[in-house]
mmCIF file with all atom_site columns, C-alpha atoms in Angstrom:
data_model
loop_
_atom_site.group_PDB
_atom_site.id
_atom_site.type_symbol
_atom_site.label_atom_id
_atom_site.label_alt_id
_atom_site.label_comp_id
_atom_site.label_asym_id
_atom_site.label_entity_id
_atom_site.label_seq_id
_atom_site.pdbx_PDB_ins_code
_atom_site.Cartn_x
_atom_site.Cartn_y
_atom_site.Cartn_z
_atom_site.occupancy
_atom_site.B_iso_or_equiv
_atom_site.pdbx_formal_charge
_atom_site.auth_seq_id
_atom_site.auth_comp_id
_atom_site.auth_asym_id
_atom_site.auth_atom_id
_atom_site.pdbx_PDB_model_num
ATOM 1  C CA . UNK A 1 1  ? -18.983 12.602  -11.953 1.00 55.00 ? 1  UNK A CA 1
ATOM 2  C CA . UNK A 1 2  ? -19.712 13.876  -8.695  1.00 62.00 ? 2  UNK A CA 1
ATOM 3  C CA . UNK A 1 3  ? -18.799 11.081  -6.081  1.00 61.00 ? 3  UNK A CA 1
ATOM 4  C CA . UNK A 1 4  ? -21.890 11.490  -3.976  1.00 70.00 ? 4  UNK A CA 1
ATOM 5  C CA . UNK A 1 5  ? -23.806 9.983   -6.721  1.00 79.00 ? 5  UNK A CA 1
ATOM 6  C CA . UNK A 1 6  ? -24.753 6.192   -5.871  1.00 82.00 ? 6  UNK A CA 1
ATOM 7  C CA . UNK A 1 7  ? -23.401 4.612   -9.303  1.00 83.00 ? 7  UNK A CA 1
ATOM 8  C CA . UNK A 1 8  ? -20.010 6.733   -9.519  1.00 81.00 ? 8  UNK A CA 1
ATOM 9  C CA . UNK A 1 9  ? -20.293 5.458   -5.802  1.00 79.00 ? 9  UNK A CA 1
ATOM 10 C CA . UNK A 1 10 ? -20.651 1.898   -6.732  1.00 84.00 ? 10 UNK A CA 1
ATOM 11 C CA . UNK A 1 11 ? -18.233 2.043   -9.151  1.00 83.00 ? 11 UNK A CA 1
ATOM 12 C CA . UNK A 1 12 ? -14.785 3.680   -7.242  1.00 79.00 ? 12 UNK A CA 1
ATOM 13 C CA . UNK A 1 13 ? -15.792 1.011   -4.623  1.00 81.00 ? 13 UNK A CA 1
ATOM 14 C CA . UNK A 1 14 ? -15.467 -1.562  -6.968  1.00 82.00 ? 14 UNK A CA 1
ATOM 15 C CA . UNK A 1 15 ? -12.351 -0.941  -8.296  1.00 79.00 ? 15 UNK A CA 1
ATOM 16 C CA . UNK A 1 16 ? -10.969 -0.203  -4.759  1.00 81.00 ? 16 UNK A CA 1
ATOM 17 C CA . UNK A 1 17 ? -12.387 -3.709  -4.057  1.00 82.00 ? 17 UNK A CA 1
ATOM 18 C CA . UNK A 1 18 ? -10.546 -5.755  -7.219  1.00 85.00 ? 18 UNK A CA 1
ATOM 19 C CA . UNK A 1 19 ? -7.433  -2.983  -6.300  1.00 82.00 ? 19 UNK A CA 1
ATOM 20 C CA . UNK A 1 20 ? -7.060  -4.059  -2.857  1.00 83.00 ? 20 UNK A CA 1
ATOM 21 C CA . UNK A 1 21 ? -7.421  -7.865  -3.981  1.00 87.00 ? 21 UNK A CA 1
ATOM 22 C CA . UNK A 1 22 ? -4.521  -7.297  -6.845  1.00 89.00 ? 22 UNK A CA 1
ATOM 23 C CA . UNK A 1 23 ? -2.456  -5.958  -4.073  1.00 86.00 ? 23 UNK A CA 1
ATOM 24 C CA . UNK A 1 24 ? -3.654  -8.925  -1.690  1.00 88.00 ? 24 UNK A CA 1
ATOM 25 C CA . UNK A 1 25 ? -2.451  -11.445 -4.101  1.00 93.00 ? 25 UNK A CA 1
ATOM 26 C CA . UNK A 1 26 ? 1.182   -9.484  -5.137  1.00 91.00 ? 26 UNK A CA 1
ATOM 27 C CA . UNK A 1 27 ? 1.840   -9.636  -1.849  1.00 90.00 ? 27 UNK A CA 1
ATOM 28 C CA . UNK A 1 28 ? 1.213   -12.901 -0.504  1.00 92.00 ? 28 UNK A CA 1
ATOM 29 C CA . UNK A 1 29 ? 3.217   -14.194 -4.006  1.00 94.00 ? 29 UNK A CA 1
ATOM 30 C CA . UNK A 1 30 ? 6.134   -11.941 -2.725  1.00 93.00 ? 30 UNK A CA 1
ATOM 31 C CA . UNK A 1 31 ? 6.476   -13.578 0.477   1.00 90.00 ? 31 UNK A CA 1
ATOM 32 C CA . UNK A 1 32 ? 5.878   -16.939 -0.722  1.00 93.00 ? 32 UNK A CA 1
ATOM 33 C CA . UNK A 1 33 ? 8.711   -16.227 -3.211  1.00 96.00 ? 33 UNK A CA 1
ATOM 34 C CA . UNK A 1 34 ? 11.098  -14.165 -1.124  1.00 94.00 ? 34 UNK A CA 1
ATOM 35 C CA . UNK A 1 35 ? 10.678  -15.854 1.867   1.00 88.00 ? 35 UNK A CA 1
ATOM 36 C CA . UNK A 1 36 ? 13.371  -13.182 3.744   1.00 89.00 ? 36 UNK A CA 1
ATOM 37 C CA . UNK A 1 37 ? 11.121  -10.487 2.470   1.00 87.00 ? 37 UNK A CA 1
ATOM 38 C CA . UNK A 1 38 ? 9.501   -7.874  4.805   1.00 86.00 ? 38 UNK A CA 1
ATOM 39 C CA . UNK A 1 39 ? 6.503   -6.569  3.683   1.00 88.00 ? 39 UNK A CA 1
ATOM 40 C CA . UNK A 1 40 ? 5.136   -3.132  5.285   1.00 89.00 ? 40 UNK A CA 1
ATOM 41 C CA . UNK A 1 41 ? 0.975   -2.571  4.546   1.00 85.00 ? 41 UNK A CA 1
ATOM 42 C CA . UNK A 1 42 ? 0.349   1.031   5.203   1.00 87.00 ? 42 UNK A CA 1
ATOM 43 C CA . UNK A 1 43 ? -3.162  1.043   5.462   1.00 83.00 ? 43 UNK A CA 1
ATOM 44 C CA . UNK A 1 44 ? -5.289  3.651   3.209   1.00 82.00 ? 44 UNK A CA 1
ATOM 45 C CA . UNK A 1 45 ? -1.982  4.483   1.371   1.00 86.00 ? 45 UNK A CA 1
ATOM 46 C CA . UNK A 1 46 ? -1.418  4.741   -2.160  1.00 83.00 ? 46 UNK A CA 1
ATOM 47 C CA . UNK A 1 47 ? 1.071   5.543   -4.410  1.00 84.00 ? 47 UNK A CA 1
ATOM 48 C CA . UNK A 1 48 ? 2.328   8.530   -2.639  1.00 93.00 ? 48 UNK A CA 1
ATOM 49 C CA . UNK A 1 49 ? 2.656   7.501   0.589   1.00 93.00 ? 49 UNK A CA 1
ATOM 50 C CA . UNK A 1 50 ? 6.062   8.590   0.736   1.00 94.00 ? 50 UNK A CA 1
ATOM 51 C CA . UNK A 1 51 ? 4.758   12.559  0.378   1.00 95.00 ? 51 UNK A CA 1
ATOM 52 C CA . UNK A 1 52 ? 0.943   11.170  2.604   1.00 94.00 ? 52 UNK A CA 1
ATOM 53 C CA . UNK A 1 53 ? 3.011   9.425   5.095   1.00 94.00 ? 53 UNK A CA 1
ATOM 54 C CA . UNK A 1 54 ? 6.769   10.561  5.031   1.00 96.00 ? 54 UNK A CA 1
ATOM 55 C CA . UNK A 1 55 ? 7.546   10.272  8.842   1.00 96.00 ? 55 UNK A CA 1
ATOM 56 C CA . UNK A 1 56 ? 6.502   6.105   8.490   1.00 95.00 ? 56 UNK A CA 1
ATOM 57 C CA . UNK A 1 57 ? 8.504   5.724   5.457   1.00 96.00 ? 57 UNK A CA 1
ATOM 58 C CA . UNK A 1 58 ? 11.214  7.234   6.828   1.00 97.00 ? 58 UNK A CA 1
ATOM 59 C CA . UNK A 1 59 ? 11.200  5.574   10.179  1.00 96.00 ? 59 UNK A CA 1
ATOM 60 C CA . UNK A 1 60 ? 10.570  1.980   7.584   1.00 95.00 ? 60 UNK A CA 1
ATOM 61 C CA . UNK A 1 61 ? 13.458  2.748   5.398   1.00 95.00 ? 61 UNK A CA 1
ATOM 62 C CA . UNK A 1 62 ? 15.924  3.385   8.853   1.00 96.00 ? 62 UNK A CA 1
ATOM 63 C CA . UNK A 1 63 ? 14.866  0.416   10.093  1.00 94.00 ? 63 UNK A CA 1
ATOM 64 C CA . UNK A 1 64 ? 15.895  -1.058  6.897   1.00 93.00 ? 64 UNK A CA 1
ATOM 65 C CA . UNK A 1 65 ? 18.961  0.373   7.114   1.00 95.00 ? 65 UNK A CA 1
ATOM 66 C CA . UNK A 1 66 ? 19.690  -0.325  10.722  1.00 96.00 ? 66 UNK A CA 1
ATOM 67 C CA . UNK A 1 67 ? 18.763  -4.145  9.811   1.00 92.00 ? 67 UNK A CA 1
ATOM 68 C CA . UNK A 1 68 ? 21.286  -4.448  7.126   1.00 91.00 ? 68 UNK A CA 1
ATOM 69 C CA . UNK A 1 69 ? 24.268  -2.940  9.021   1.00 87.00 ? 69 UNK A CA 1
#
């Protein structure tokens, strides 16, 4: 399906929609459970952000690091 068509259209937004909801609600549960926990939102990203967005994971992961020594 070509995703200039309105109903393939409709459709990938949906799912991006009930997606970004799932996410929403796994992490609000993860700091309500973990209340030490710091969660990073990368906005747009997906499951590859560490290859999309290597410098920020890198700099997230030192900070980690740094926080922890």
């Amino acid at each position: 399906h070509d995703i200039r068509d309105d109903s393939t259209r409709a459709a990938v937004d949906a799912y991006s929609s009930t997606f970004e909801a799932f996410t929403r609600k796994q992490e609000l549960a993860l700091r309500d459970a973990v209340h030490t926990a710091r969660v990073i939102t990368i906005p747009n990203a997906n499951h590859f952000v560490f290859i999309t967005d290597e410098a920020r994971v890198l700099r997230e992961i030192q900070g980690f690091i740094d926080s922890v020594r």
